[in-house]
PDB file of C-alpha atoms in Angstrom:
ATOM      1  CA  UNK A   1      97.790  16.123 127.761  1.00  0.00           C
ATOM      2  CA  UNK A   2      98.385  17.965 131.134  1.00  0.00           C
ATOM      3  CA  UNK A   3      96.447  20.710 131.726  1.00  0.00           C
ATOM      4  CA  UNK A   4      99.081  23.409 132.225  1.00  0.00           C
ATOM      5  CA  UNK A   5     100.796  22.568 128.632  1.00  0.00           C
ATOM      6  CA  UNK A   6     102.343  25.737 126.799  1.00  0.00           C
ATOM      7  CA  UNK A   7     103.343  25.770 122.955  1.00  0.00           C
ATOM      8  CA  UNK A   8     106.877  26.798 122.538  1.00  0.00           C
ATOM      9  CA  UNK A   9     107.937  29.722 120.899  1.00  0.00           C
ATOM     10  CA  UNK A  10     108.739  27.971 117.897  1.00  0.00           C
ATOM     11  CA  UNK A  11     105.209  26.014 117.874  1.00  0.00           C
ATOM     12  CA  UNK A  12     103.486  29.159 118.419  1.00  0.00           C
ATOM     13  CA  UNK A  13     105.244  30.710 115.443  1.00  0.00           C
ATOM     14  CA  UNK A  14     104.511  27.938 112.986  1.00  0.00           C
ATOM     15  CA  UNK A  15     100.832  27.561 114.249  1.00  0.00           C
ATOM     16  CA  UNK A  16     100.479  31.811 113.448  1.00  0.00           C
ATOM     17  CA  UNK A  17     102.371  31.229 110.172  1.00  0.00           C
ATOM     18  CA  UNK A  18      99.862  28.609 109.117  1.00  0.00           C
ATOM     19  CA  UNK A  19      96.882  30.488 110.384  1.00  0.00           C
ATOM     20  CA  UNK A  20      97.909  33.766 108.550  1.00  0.00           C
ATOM     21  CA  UNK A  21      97.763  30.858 105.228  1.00  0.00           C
ATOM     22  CA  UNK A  22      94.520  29.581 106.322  1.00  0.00           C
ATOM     23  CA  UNK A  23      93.337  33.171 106.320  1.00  0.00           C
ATOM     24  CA  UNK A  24      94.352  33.941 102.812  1.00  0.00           C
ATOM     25  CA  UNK A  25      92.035  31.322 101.219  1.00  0.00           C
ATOM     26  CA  UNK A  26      89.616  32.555  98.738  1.00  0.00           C
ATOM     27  CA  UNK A  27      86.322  31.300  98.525  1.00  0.00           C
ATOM     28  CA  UNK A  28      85.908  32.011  94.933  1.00  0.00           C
ATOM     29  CA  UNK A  29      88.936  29.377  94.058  1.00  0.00           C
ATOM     30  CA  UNK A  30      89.043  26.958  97.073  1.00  0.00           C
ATOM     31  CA  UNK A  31      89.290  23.226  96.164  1.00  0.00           C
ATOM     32  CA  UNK A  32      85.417  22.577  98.210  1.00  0.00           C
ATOM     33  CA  UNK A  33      86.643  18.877  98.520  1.00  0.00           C
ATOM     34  CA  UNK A  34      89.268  20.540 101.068  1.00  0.00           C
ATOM     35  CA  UNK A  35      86.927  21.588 103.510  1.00  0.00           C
ATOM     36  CA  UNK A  36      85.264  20.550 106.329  1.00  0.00           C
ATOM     37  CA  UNK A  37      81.727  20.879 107.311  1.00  0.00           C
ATOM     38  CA  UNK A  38      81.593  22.031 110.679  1.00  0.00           C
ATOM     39  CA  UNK A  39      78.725  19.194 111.959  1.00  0.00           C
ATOM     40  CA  UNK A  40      81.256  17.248 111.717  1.00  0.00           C
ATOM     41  CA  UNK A  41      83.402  18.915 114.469  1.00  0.00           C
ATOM     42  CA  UNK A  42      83.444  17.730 118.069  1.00  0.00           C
ATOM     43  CA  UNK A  43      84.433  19.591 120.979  1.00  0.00           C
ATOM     44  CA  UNK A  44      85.966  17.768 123.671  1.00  0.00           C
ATOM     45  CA  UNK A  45      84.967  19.973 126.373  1.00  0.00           C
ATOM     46  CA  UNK A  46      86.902  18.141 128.502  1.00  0.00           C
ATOM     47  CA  UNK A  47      90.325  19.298 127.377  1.00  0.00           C
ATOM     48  CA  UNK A  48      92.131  22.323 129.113  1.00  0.00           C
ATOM     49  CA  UNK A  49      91.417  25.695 126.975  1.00  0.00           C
ATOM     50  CA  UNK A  50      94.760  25.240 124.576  1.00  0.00           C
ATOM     51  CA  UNK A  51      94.048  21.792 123.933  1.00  0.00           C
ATOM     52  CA  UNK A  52      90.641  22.023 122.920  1.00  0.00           C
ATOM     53  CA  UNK A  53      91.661  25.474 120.252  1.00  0.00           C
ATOM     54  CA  UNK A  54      94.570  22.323 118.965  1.00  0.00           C
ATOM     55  CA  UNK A  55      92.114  20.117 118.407  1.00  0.00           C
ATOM     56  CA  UNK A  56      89.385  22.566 117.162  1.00  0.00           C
ATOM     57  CA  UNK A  57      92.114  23.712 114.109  1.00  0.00           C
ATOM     58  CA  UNK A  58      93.194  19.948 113.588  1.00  0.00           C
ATOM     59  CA  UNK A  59      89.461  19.055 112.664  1.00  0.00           C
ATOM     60  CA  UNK A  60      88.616  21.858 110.882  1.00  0.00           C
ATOM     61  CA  UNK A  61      91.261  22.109 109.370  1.00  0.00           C
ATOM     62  CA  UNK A  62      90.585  25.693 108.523  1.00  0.00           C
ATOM     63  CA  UNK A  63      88.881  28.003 110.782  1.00  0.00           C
ATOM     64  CA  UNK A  64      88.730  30.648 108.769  1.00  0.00           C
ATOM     65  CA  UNK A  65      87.626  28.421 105.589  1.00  0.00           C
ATOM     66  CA  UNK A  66      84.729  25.552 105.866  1.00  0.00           C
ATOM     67  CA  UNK A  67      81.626  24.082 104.950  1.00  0.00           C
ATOM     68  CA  UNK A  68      78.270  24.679 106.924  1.00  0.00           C
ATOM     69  CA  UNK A  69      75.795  21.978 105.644  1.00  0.00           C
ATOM     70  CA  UNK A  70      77.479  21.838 102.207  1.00  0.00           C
ATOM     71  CA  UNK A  71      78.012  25.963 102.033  1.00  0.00           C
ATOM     72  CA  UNK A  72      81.460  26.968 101.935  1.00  0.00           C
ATOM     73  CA  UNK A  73      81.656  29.850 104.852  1.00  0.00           C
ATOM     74  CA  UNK A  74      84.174  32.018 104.657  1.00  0.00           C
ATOM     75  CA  UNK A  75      84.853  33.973 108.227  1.00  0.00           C
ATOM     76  CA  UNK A  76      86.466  37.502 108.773  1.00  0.00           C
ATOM     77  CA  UNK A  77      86.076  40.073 112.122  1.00  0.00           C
ATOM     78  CA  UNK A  78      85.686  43.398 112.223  1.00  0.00           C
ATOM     79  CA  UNK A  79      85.716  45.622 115.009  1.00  0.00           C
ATOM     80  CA  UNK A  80      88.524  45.862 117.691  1.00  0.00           C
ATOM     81  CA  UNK A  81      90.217  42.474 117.677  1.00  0.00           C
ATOM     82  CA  UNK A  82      90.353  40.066 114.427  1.00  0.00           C
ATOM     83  CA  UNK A  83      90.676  36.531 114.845  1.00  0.00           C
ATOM     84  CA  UNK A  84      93.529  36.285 114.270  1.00  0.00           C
ATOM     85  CA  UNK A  85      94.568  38.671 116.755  1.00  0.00           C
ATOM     86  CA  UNK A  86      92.692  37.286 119.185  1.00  0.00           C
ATOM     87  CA  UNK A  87      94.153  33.916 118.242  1.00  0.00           C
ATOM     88  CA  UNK A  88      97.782  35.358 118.430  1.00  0.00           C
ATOM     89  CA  UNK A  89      96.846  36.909 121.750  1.00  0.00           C
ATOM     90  CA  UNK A  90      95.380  33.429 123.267  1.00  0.00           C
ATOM     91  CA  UNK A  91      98.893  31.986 121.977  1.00  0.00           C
ATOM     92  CA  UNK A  92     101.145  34.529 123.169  1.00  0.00           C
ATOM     93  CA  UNK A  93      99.129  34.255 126.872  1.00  0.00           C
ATOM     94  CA  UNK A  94      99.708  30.522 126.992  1.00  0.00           C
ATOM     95  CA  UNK A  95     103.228  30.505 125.809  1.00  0.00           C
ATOM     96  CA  UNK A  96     104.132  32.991 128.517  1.00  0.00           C
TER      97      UNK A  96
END
């Protein structure tokens, strides 16, 4: 994919849809057959910077939601910027 590739407004509204979903999970009731343990993850460092957050979210699955050696992990942020904010920032940047 070319290097200078920007989601569309549309695409950047369904990916923030689903990752305001993903966020919502609950540990307590989530189906741990669902989830992916992060070993399993690759980075392909040589994708451009949107690519590589694509392709992060397609293995995973769920960022905010996943296994770490057979522990489901749940992550949250505190402070100034969540995740998903800085996710919806990152998007917003790239989609110009």
């Amino acid at each position: 994919m070319s290097e200078n590739r920007r989601l569309t407004k549309e695409e950047a509204a369904e990916l923030l849809a689903r990752l305001e979903e993903m966020k919502r999970v609950d540990v307590r009731t989530v189906d741990v057959s669902t989830l992916v343990d992060i070993a399993e993850v690759k980075i392909d460092t040589s994708l451009p910077p949107l690519e590589r957050v694509l392709d992060f979210i397609r293995q995973i699955k769920n960022p905010y939601c996943y296994l770490d050696g057979g522990i489901v992990v749940k992550v949250s942020f505190a402070g100034r910027r969540s995740m998903e904010d800085s996710l919806c920032h990152y998007i917003r940047t790239v989609c110009g």
